Amino acid sequence: MVSVQEGTARKDVSGGFVSRELPLKYITIPASFTPIKGVRLVWDLTRNGLTVDHNLYWIPSPSQVMSWLADLIPPPHIREPLTLLSFFRDIAAPLLCYYATAVLVLTPNTLAIRLAVLPLSLWTFFNGATRVDVVKTYNDERLAFLNQGLVIIFTALSMRMIVWSFQTKPFWRVKTLGETTPQFYSAHPPPLRPKQVFRDAFELGCNLRGCGWNWSRYLQIPTETRPKSTRSFVAATSISVLIHLVMFDAIQYSIQCFGPTTIGSARGGTIFDPNLSPLLRYSRSSLITFLTGLAVYSSIQAGYDIATLLGVLVFGQDTSLWPPAFKAPWLSTSLSELWAIRWHQLFRDVFISLGGRPLSFVFGRVGAVMGAFLVSGIFHNLGMWGMGRGTEFLTIGGFFIMNGIGVILEHQWRITSGQRVGGWLGRTWTMMWVVGWGNILAEAWATRGLIGSAFQPQSMRLTTHIFGPLP
């Protein structure tokens, strides 16, 4: 039942509100009644029914105002397992739209077509990201990271489609990285070769950094240290895959040992031990955060190495198009150096195109920096939402926003002092800032069970065979 007293507003069982002072001292409305949004209603005691009047309003609560979002975005528990039908509908269809957009952006005079099909393409990606639950397919909650990966991939591809759809000039590429001279970026597009465009579109879709493409100007590419010959290059990359897979397993095992039944489990737990003194508590959480960063690095490097082998061996690409993904990020002497040069640049183009460039028109350099980090925060936040265990932008997005603020502080220091941040002081500052604010990011991942995920089968984990499975 819904009770309303004179001069008050009480929240009813459906989340609505009754407002304005009422001429009656007490009104009771059956809870089974479902009011219509925006309609003014009054309870008529003489007729024992509801009539339209101007004395009583039913005002929907914020949760009801936003209820359309619940209908638009299916809650995690009603997502469907991956089946043959859902694969073609929710996975293959979005990827086909993505590939079609890649073909169009290589073809001159297709701007109008790209803009016209963009809403449909984004809708297919949205459906795929919100309707498929890979965990239900295997019935293992430790595989929730697969849902996160699906949303991250679909978000990244959607962002790329948005950037491509607004391009006024077609993209083109060269066969080797050595051909990307300054003249290449300012030259006119070569004549379109219909037979080549479909292969180039596939290469464009898989090339996140844009090595060898005319849209990747000013890309910071680490110096290649592997041999030039294809055989030696493949051998060195294969060794790198093994090293970083073992490294990732060892680091994850070490983190899980801090709390096998909490942060080391699929249920998750906090990285902050309330039983410790503040100094020991935050020292422990910072060590976990540092190890988490190394785990992220090693997993991305291993995945990039595998993609490198596929590109060179399966698709016959030149080895120069697969330069190193990282440049020893632990040696960074400033936040600017870390994020602009030493960390991977796989999403640099979309972060700048969708965040940095638009905000730079309004707020200048500050807008460019904060816009790129803001989009990065939203991107990673959506990935966490994909796990189906909730999310919180203040922690996940906050880490990236605070790093943007740190980059701006470094620029202000340079203006004020006339010196760049660098040296051992700069290295200490960078480590403290990244790890310090990284605590909130690692905490979000740990409490939602991401750290305790089964990224590798237990039978394939070297640490399991050496130290035994965790309890």
Short mmCIF file of C-alpha atoms in Angstrom, two decimals:
data_model
loop_
_atom_site.label_atom_id
_atom_site.label_comp_id
_atom_site.label_asym_id
_atom_site.label_seq_id
_atom_site.Cartn_x
_atom_site.Cartn_y
_atom_site.Cartn_z
CA MET A 1 0.00 0.00 0.00
CA VAL A 2 1.05 3.62 -0.56
CA SER A 3 0.41 6.10 2.21
CA VAL A 4 0.50 9.86 1.74
CA GLN A 5 0.12 12.33 4.60
CA GLU A 6 -0.81 15.95 4.28
CA GLY A 7 2.08 18.18 3.29
CA THR A 8 4.53 15.32 2.81
CA ALA A 9 5.91 13.20 0.00
CA ARG A 10 6.33 9.49 0.65
CA LYS A 11 8.14 7.02 -1.58
CA ASP A 12 5.87 4.19 -2.69
CA VAL A 13 6.68 0.55 -3.34
CA SER A 14 7.17 1.14 -7.06
CA GLY A 15 9.68 3.94 -6.57
CA GLY A 16 7.36 6.83 -7.49
CA PHE A 17 6.65 9.95 -5.45
CA VAL A 18 3.43 11.76 -4.58
CA SER A 19 4.01 15.46 -4.16
CA ARG A 20 2.34 18.75 -3.28
CA GLU A 21 0.25 19.39 -0.21
CA LEU A 22 -2.95 17.37 -0.29
CA PRO A 23 -6.39 18.59 0.71
CA LEU A 24 -7.03 15.28 2.49
CA LYS A 25 -5.31 14.28 5.72
CA TYR A 26 -4.67 10.71 4.69
CA ILE A 27 -4.78 8.88 1.38
CA THR A 28 -4.18 5.19 0.77
CA ILE A 29 -3.55 3.84 -2.73
CA PRO A 30 -3.36 0.11 -3.45
CA ALA A 31 0.19 -1.03 -4.17
CA SER A 32 -1.10 -3.01 -7.13
CA PHE A 33 -1.97 0.22 -8.89
CA THR A 34 0.57 1.17 -11.54
CA PRO A 35 0.39 4.92 -12.24
CA ILE A 36 1.11 6.31 -15.67
CA LYS A 37 4.17 8.52 -15.87
CA GLY A 38 3.34 12.20 -16.15
CA VAL A 39 -0.40 11.84 -15.42
CA ARG A 40 -1.90 13.79 -12.54
CA LEU A 41 -4.04 11.56 -10.34
CA VAL A 42 -6.14 11.96 -7.22
CA TRP A 43 -7.87 9.37 -5.01
CA ASP A 44 -11.59 10.02 -4.81
CA LEU A 45 -12.89 8.61 -1.50
CA THR A 46 -16.54 8.98 -2.43
CA ARG A 47 -16.14 6.93 -5.63
CA ASN A 48 -13.43 4.67 -4.24
CA GLY A 49 -11.36 5.13 -7.36
CA LEU A 50 -8.77 7.26 -9.12
CA THR A 51 -9.62 10.36 -11.12
CA VAL A 52 -7.51 12.90 -12.96
CA ASP A 53 -6.98 16.12 -11.04
CA HIS A 54 -4.43 18.84 -10.41
CA ASN A 55 -4.00 18.27 -6.69
CA LEU A 56 -1.98 15.06 -6.75
CA TYR A 57 1.00 14.21 -8.90
CA TRP A 58 2.73 10.89 -9.46
CA ILE A 59 6.39 11.70 -10.07
CA PRO A 60 8.63 8.85 -11.24
CA SER A 61 11.75 8.26 -9.21
CA PRO A 62 15.21 8.52 -10.81
CA SER A 63 15.34 4.75 -11.06
CA GLN A 64 12.07 4.75 -12.99
CA VAL A 65 13.11 7.66 -15.17
CA MET A 66 16.18 5.63 -16.14
CA SER A 67 14.28 2.36 -16.39
CA TRP A 68 14.55 2.53 -20.16
CA LEU A 69 18.26 1.86 -19.72
CA ALA A 70 17.46 -1.43 -18.02
CA ASP A 71 15.37 -2.36 -21.02
CA LEU A 72 18.01 -1.18 -23.45
CA ILE A 73 20.99 -2.78 -21.68
CA PRO A 74 20.19 -6.32 -20.54
CA PRO A 75 21.37 -7.03 -16.99
CA PRO A 76 24.23 -9.53 -16.81
CA HIS A 77 22.15 -12.38 -15.41
CA ILE A 78 19.93 -12.62 -18.50
CA ARG A 79 22.75 -12.66 -21.04
CA GLU A 80 22.78 -15.69 -23.26
CA PRO A 81 25.53 -18.32 -23.54
CA LEU A 82 27.49 -18.40 -26.75
CA THR A 83 25.80 -20.68 -29.26
CA LEU A 84 26.12 -21.13 -32.98
CA LEU A 85 23.17 -18.79 -33.53
CA SER A 86 24.43 -16.12 -31.14
CA PHE A 87 27.90 -16.38 -32.65
CA PHE A 88 26.65 -15.42 -36.11
CA ARG A 89 24.18 -12.85 -34.76
CA ASP A 90 26.25 -11.19 -32.03
CA ILE A 91 29.88 -11.88 -32.98
CA ALA A 92 30.15 -12.45 -36.74
CA ALA A 93 27.65 -9.71 -37.72
CA PRO A 94 29.49 -6.89 -35.85
CA LEU A 95 32.83 -8.04 -37.24
CA LEU A 96 31.37 -8.03 -40.74
CA CYS A 97 30.20 -4.43 -40.24
CA TYR A 98 33.66 -3.55 -38.97
CA TYR A 99 35.31 -5.07 -42.03
CA ALA A 100 32.85 -3.33 -44.36
CA THR A 101 33.72 0.02 -42.77
CA ALA A 102 37.42 -0.75 -43.27
CA VAL A 103 36.76 -1.37 -46.97
CA LEU A 104 34.83 1.89 -47.26
CA VAL A 105 37.50 4.01 -45.56
CA LEU A 106 40.00 2.78 -48.15
CA THR A 107 37.65 3.75 -50.96
CA PRO A 108 37.41 7.40 -52.11
CA ASN A 109 34.12 9.32 -51.92
CA THR A 110 32.44 7.03 -49.37
CA LEU A 111 32.06 9.51 -46.49
CA ALA A 112 28.26 9.69 -46.80
CA ILE A 113 27.92 5.91 -46.95
CA ARG A 114 30.12 5.43 -43.90
CA LEU A 115 28.12 7.93 -41.87
CA ALA A 116 24.87 6.34 -42.99
CA VAL A 117 25.80 2.81 -41.92
CA LEU A 118 27.59 3.83 -38.71
CA PRO A 119 24.49 3.70 -36.44
CA LEU A 120 23.60 0.21 -37.64
CA SER A 121 27.17 -0.97 -37.22
CA LEU A 122 27.39 0.42 -33.69
CA TRP A 123 24.06 -1.21 -32.84
CA THR A 124 25.34 -4.63 -33.86
CA PHE A 125 28.39 -4.19 -31.62
CA PHE A 126 26.20 -3.01 -28.76
CA ASN A 127 23.99 -6.08 -29.05
CA GLY A 128 26.98 -8.40 -29.16
CA ALA A 129 28.61 -6.80 -26.10
CA THR A 130 25.43 -6.89 -23.98
CA ARG A 131 23.76 -10.16 -25.01
CA VAL A 132 26.54 -12.76 -24.89
CA ASP A 133 27.85 -14.36 -21.69
CA VAL A 134 30.88 -16.53 -22.34
CA VAL A 135 30.95 -17.64 -18.70
CA LYS A 136 27.57 -19.34 -19.08
CA THR A 137 28.96 -21.22 -22.05
CA TYR A 138 31.59 -22.92 -19.88
CA ASN A 139 29.81 -22.58 -16.50
CA ASP A 140 32.97 -21.37 -14.76
CA GLU A 141 32.93 -18.04 -12.91
CA ARG A 142 36.73 -17.87 -13.13
CA LEU A 143 36.32 -17.13 -16.83
CA ALA A 144 34.54 -13.82 -16.26
CA PHE A 145 37.56 -12.09 -17.78
CA LEU A 146 36.40 -13.43 -21.16
CA ASN A 147 33.31 -11.23 -20.91
CA GLN A 148 35.56 -8.32 -20.04
CA GLY A 149 37.72 -9.09 -23.07
CA LEU A 150 34.67 -9.28 -25.34
CA VAL A 151 33.43 -5.84 -24.26
CA ILE A 152 36.92 -4.32 -24.52
CA ILE A 153 37.41 -5.69 -28.03
CA PHE A 154 33.97 -4.60 -29.20
CA THR A 155 34.42 -1.16 -27.63
CA ALA A 156 37.81 -0.71 -29.29
CA LEU A 157 36.46 -1.75 -32.70
CA SER A 158 33.42 0.51 -32.28
CA MET A 159 35.66 3.45 -31.47
CA ARG A 160 37.76 2.73 -34.56
CA MET A 161 34.64 2.63 -36.73
CA ILE A 162 33.60 6.03 -35.41
CA VAL A 163 37.01 7.49 -36.28
CA TRP A 164 36.99 5.87 -39.72
CA SER A 165 33.46 7.04 -40.51
CA PHE A 166 34.42 10.71 -40.24
CA GLN A 167 37.57 10.50 -42.37
CA THR A 168 37.44 12.81 -45.37
CA LYS A 169 40.37 11.19 -47.19
CA PRO A 170 40.94 7.47 -47.75
CA PHE A 171 43.61 5.52 -45.90
CA TRP A 172 46.49 3.77 -47.64
CA ARG A 173 49.56 1.84 -46.57
CA VAL A 174 53.04 0.74 -47.56
CA LYS A 175 54.66 -2.68 -47.35
CA THR A 176 57.51 -1.86 -44.96
CA LEU A 177 58.02 0.57 -42.11
CA GLY A 178 61.03 2.04 -43.87
CA GLU A 179 58.74 3.53 -46.53
CA THR A 180 56.95 5.74 -44.00
CA THR A 181 58.98 8.85 -44.78
CA PRO A 182 57.67 12.37 -44.09
CA GLN A 183 56.71 12.58 -47.77
CA PHE A 184 54.55 9.47 -47.39
CA TYR A 185 52.25 11.14 -44.86
CA SER A 186 51.72 14.23 -47.01
CA ALA A 187 51.43 12.47 -50.37
CA HIS A 188 48.19 11.98 -52.29
CA PRO A 189 46.50 8.58 -52.11
CA PRO A 190 47.74 6.14 -54.76
CA PRO A 191 45.26 4.79 -57.34
CA LEU A 192 42.79 2.36 -55.83
CA ARG A 193 43.41 -1.29 -56.70
CA PRO A 194 40.11 -3.16 -56.30
CA LYS A 195 41.78 -6.55 -55.84
CA GLN A 196 44.05 -5.20 -53.13
CA VAL A 197 41.49 -3.19 -51.18
CA PHE A 198 39.91 -6.23 -49.50
CA ARG A 199 43.25 -7.52 -48.27
CA ASP A 200 44.26 -4.04 -47.12
CA ALA A 201 40.95 -3.73 -45.26
CA PHE A 202 41.70 -6.90 -43.32
CA GLU A 203 45.20 -5.62 -42.51
CA LEU A 204 43.74 -2.27 -41.41
CA GLY A 205 41.25 -3.98 -39.13
CA CYS A 206 44.00 -5.92 -37.36
CA ASN A 207 46.58 -3.12 -37.20
CA LEU A 208 45.77 -1.13 -34.06
CA ARG A 209 48.87 1.08 -33.99
CA GLY A 210 48.86 1.80 -37.71
CA CYS A 211 52.45 0.84 -38.50
CA GLY A 212 52.85 1.49 -42.22
CA TRP A 213 49.59 3.44 -42.55
CA ASN A 214 49.23 7.11 -43.41
CA TRP A 215 47.02 7.81 -40.36
CA SER A 216 49.72 6.89 -37.83
CA ARG A 217 51.93 9.95 -38.17
CA TYR A 218 53.84 10.92 -34.99
CA LEU A 219 53.51 7.38 -33.66
CA GLN A 220 56.29 6.65 -31.17
CA ILE A 221 57.80 3.32 -32.25
CA PRO A 222 60.42 1.60 -30.05
CA THR A 223 63.71 0.64 -31.66
CA GLU A 224 63.77 -2.91 -32.99
CA THR A 225 66.24 -5.18 -31.22
CA ARG A 226 65.37 -8.50 -32.86
CA PRO A 227 67.29 -9.85 -35.87
CA LYS A 228 66.18 -8.69 -39.34
CA SER A 229 66.01 -12.10 -40.99
CA THR A 230 62.53 -13.60 -40.86
CA ARG A 231 63.68 -16.91 -39.36
CA SER A 232 65.67 -15.28 -36.57
CA PHE A 233 62.93 -12.71 -35.97
CA VAL A 234 60.33 -15.47 -35.58
CA ALA A 235 62.61 -17.42 -33.25
CA ALA A 236 63.21 -14.37 -31.03
CA THR A 237 59.50 -13.57 -30.95
CA SER A 238 58.62 -17.16 -30.05
CA ILE A 239 61.06 -17.05 -27.14
CA SER A 240 59.48 -13.77 -26.05
CA VAL A 241 56.04 -15.41 -26.02
CA LEU A 242 57.25 -18.17 -23.71
CA ILE A 243 59.12 -15.80 -21.41
CA HIS A 244 56.18 -13.46 -20.96
CA LEU A 245 53.63 -16.26 -20.50
CA VAL A 246 55.79 -17.76 -17.75
CA MET A 247 56.33 -14.28 -16.32
CA PHE A 248 52.59 -13.59 -16.26
CA ASP A 249 51.85 -16.91 -14.57
CA ALA A 250 54.51 -16.34 -11.91
CA ILE A 251 53.33 -12.80 -11.17
CA GLN A 252 49.67 -13.79 -10.98
CA TYR A 253 50.53 -16.68 -8.66
CA SER A 254 52.52 -14.31 -6.43
CA ILE A 255 49.59 -11.88 -6.22
CA GLN A 256 47.12 -14.67 -5.48
CA CYS A 257 49.33 -15.87 -2.63
CA PHE A 258 48.55 -12.64 -0.76
CA GLY A 259 44.99 -13.93 -0.32
CA PRO A 260 44.21 -17.30 -1.90
CA THR A 261 40.59 -17.22 -0.70
CA THR A 262 40.05 -13.51 -1.40
CA ILE A 263 41.93 -11.72 -4.17
CA GLY A 264 43.20 -15.07 -5.43
CA SER A 265 39.68 -16.42 -5.92
CA ALA A 266 36.91 -15.76 -8.42
CA ARG A 267 34.86 -14.17 -5.62
CA GLY A 268 37.48 -11.48 -5.15
CA GLY A 269 38.58 -9.47 -2.14
CA THR A 270 40.27 -6.27 -1.06
CA ILE A 271 44.00 -5.62 -1.38
CA PHE A 272 43.90 -3.58 1.84
CA ASP A 273 44.38 -5.68 4.97
CA PRO A 274 42.54 -3.93 7.85
CA ASN A 275 44.51 -5.93 10.40
CA LEU A 276 47.78 -4.20 9.47
CA SER A 277 48.99 -0.75 10.49
CA PRO A 278 48.45 1.96 7.84
CA LEU A 279 52.12 1.87 6.79
CA LEU A 280 52.20 -1.90 6.35
CA ARG A 281 48.71 -1.94 4.85
CA TYR A 282 49.54 0.48 2.05
CA SER A 283 52.99 -0.97 1.53
CA ARG A 284 51.34 -4.35 0.97
CA SER A 285 48.68 -2.93 -1.35
CA SER A 286 51.30 -0.97 -3.31
CA LEU A 287 53.38 -4.12 -3.81
CA ILE A 288 50.27 -5.90 -5.09
CA THR A 289 49.58 -2.95 -7.38
CA PHE A 290 53.13 -2.96 -8.74
CA LEU A 291 52.93 -6.70 -9.44
CA THR A 292 49.53 -6.19 -11.09
CA GLY A 293 51.09 -3.65 -13.44
CA LEU A 294 53.82 -6.12 -14.37
CA ALA A 295 51.14 -8.77 -14.98
CA VAL A 296 49.30 -6.41 -17.33
CA TYR A 297 52.53 -5.66 -19.17
CA SER A 298 53.51 -9.32 -19.57
CA SER A 299 50.03 -10.40 -20.74
CA ILE A 300 49.82 -7.64 -23.36
CA GLN A 301 53.36 -8.38 -24.54
CA ALA A 302 52.62 -12.11 -24.88
CA GLY A 303 49.42 -11.40 -26.81
CA TYR A 304 51.21 -8.93 -29.07
CA ASP A 305 53.98 -11.45 -29.76
CA ILE A 306 51.41 -14.07 -30.74
CA ALA A 307 49.77 -11.56 -33.09
CA THR A 308 53.22 -10.80 -34.52
CA LEU A 309 53.81 -14.45 -35.34
CA LEU A 310 50.41 -14.68 -37.04
CA GLY A 311 51.06 -11.54 -39.07
CA VAL A 312 54.50 -12.65 -40.26
CA LEU A 313 53.98 -16.41 -40.70
CA VAL A 314 50.32 -16.62 -41.74
CA PHE A 315 49.77 -13.35 -43.61
CA GLY A 316 53.30 -12.84 -44.89
CA GLN A 317 53.77 -9.33 -43.52
CA ASP A 318 57.16 -7.70 -43.33
CA THR A 319 58.76 -8.00 -39.91
CA SER A 320 59.28 -4.22 -39.75
CA LEU A 321 55.50 -3.77 -39.43
CA TRP A 322 55.66 -5.49 -36.04
CA PRO A 323 58.07 -3.39 -33.96
CA PRO A 324 58.19 -3.88 -30.16
CA ALA A 325 55.02 -3.00 -28.28
CA PHE A 326 56.79 -1.56 -25.23
CA LYS A 327 60.00 0.30 -24.54
CA ALA A 328 60.93 -0.83 -21.01
CA PRO A 329 58.19 1.19 -19.24
CA TRP A 330 59.84 0.60 -15.84
CA LEU A 331 62.68 2.90 -16.95
CA SER A 332 60.36 5.90 -17.43
CA THR A 333 61.65 9.12 -15.88
CA SER A 334 58.34 10.98 -16.25
CA LEU A 335 54.66 10.30 -16.73
CA SER A 336 54.82 11.94 -20.14
CA GLU A 337 57.57 9.56 -21.22
CA LEU A 338 55.72 6.56 -19.80
CA TRP A 339 52.40 7.14 -21.55
CA ALA A 340 53.59 8.75 -24.78
CA ILE A 341 56.68 6.67 -25.54
CA ARG A 342 57.32 3.64 -23.34
CA TRP A 343 53.84 2.18 -22.80
CA HIS A 344 52.09 0.42 -25.68
CA GLN A 345 50.38 2.70 -28.22
CA LEU A 346 47.71 0.23 -29.37
CA PHE A 347 44.81 2.59 -28.63
CA ARG A 348 46.62 5.88 -29.09
CA ASP A 349 44.74 6.85 -32.25
CA VAL A 350 41.21 6.36 -30.89
CA PHE A 351 41.97 7.98 -27.53
CA ILE A 352 43.36 11.07 -29.25
CA SER A 353 40.75 11.16 -32.03
CA LEU A 354 37.71 10.76 -29.77
CA GLY A 355 38.95 12.48 -26.63
CA GLY A 356 42.14 14.48 -27.03
CA ARG A 357 41.44 16.22 -30.31
CA PRO A 358 37.84 17.34 -29.62
CA LEU A 359 38.63 18.75 -26.16
CA SER A 360 41.79 20.44 -27.43
CA PHE A 361 39.63 22.77 -29.53
CA VAL A 362 38.01 24.04 -26.32
CA PHE A 363 40.69 23.72 -23.62
CA GLY A 364 43.93 23.61 -25.61
CA ARG A 365 46.73 21.32 -24.48
CA VAL A 366 45.06 20.59 -21.15
CA GLY A 367 41.95 19.45 -22.99
CA ALA A 368 44.02 17.28 -25.33
CA VAL A 369 45.70 15.48 -22.44
CA MET A 370 42.64 15.12 -20.24
CA GLY A 371 40.43 14.14 -23.17
CA ALA A 372 42.69 11.25 -24.13
CA PHE A 373 42.94 9.98 -20.55
CA LEU A 374 39.19 10.43 -20.02
CA VAL A 375 38.37 8.24 -23.02
CA SER A 376 40.94 5.72 -21.77
CA GLY A 377 39.20 5.66 -18.39
CA ILE A 378 35.79 5.14 -19.97
CA PHE A 379 37.22 2.40 -22.16
CA HIS A 380 38.67 0.44 -19.24
CA ASN A 381 35.56 1.08 -17.15
CA LEU A 382 33.36 -0.48 -19.83
CA GLY A 383 35.63 -3.50 -19.83
CA MET A 384 35.08 -3.98 -16.11
CA TRP A 385 31.32 -3.62 -16.62
CA GLY A 386 31.53 -6.42 -19.15
CA MET A 387 32.43 -8.88 -16.37
CA GLY A 388 28.88 -8.51 -15.09
CA ARG A 389 29.99 -7.72 -11.54
CA GLY A 390 29.36 -4.03 -11.41
CA THR A 391 31.76 -1.18 -12.01
CA GLU A 392 32.84 2.14 -10.57
CA PHE A 393 34.18 4.94 -12.70
CA LEU A 394 35.60 6.85 -9.74
CA THR A 395 38.28 4.20 -9.22
CA ILE A 396 38.87 2.71 -12.66
CA GLY A 397 38.43 5.95 -14.56
CA GLY A 398 39.94 7.91 -11.71
CA PHE A 399 43.31 6.19 -12.15
CA PHE A 400 43.58 7.38 -15.75
CA ILE A 401 42.25 10.85 -15.01
CA MET A 402 44.82 11.30 -12.24
CA ASN A 403 47.58 10.26 -14.64
CA GLY A 404 46.37 12.93 -17.03
CA ILE A 405 46.56 15.45 -14.19
CA GLY A 406 50.08 14.21 -13.45
CA VAL A 407 51.13 14.84 -17.06
CA ILE A 408 49.72 18.37 -16.83
CA LEU A 409 51.59 18.97 -13.58
CA GLU A 410 54.82 17.91 -15.29
CA HIS A 411 54.16 20.38 -18.10
CA GLN A 412 53.48 23.14 -15.56
CA TRP A 413 56.72 22.26 -13.77
CA ARG A 414 58.60 22.64 -17.03
CA ILE A 415 57.06 26.08 -17.62
CA THR A 416 57.77 27.21 -14.06
CA SER A 417 61.27 25.82 -13.58
CA GLY A 418 62.44 25.65 -17.18
CA GLN A 419 63.45 22.01 -16.70
CA ARG A 420 61.87 18.74 -17.73
CA VAL A 421 60.98 16.09 -15.20
CA GLY A 422 63.68 13.45 -15.44
CA GLY A 423 66.56 11.64 -13.80
CA TRP A 424 66.24 9.58 -10.64
CA LEU A 425 63.89 12.11 -9.09
CA GLY A 426 61.65 11.86 -12.13
CA ARG A 427 61.79 8.06 -12.00
CA THR A 428 60.82 8.10 -8.33
CA TRP A 429 58.01 10.58 -8.98
CA THR A 430 56.66 8.47 -11.85
CA MET A 431 56.73 5.25 -9.88
CA MET A 432 55.08 6.78 -6.83
CA TRP A 433 52.35 8.49 -8.84
CA VAL A 434 51.48 5.46 -10.99
CA VAL A 435 51.63 2.91 -8.17
CA GLY A 436 50.02 5.25 -5.66
CA TRP A 437 46.96 5.94 -7.79
CA GLY A 438 47.17 2.42 -9.17
CA ASN A 439 46.00 1.18 -5.77
CA ILE A 440 42.42 2.18 -6.56
CA LEU A 441 42.57 0.47 -9.94
CA ALA A 442 44.03 -2.75 -8.52
CA GLU A 443 41.45 -2.67 -5.74
CA ALA A 444 38.60 -2.51 -8.27
CA TRP A 445 40.06 -5.45 -10.20
CA ALA A 446 40.73 -7.47 -7.06
CA THR A 447 37.33 -6.99 -5.42
CA ARG A 448 35.55 -8.10 -8.59
CA GLY A 449 37.58 -11.27 -8.98
CA LEU A 450 39.59 -10.28 -12.03
CA ILE A 451 42.93 -11.07 -10.37
CA GLY A 452 41.58 -14.47 -9.34
CA SER A 453 40.48 -15.36 -12.86
CA ALA A 454 41.73 -18.52 -14.56
CA PHE A 455 43.65 -16.90 -17.40
CA GLN A 456 45.34 -20.24 -18.01
CA PRO A 457 44.08 -23.76 -17.24
CA GLN A 458 45.53 -25.04 -13.98
CA SER A 459 47.09 -27.99 -15.80
CA MET A 460 49.05 -25.58 -18.02
CA ARG A 461 50.33 -23.32 -15.23
CA LEU A 462 54.00 -23.90 -14.49
CA THR A 463 53.56 -22.53 -10.98
CA THR A 464 50.93 -25.18 -10.23
CA HIS A 465 53.34 -27.96 -11.14
CA ILE A 466 56.17 -26.39 -9.10
CA PHE A 467 54.41 -25.05 -6.01
CA GLY A 468 51.05 -26.83 -6.17
CA PRO A 469 47.57 -25.35 -6.60
CA LEU A 470 46.44 -22.60 -4.29
CA PRO A 471 43.78 -23.51 -1.70
#
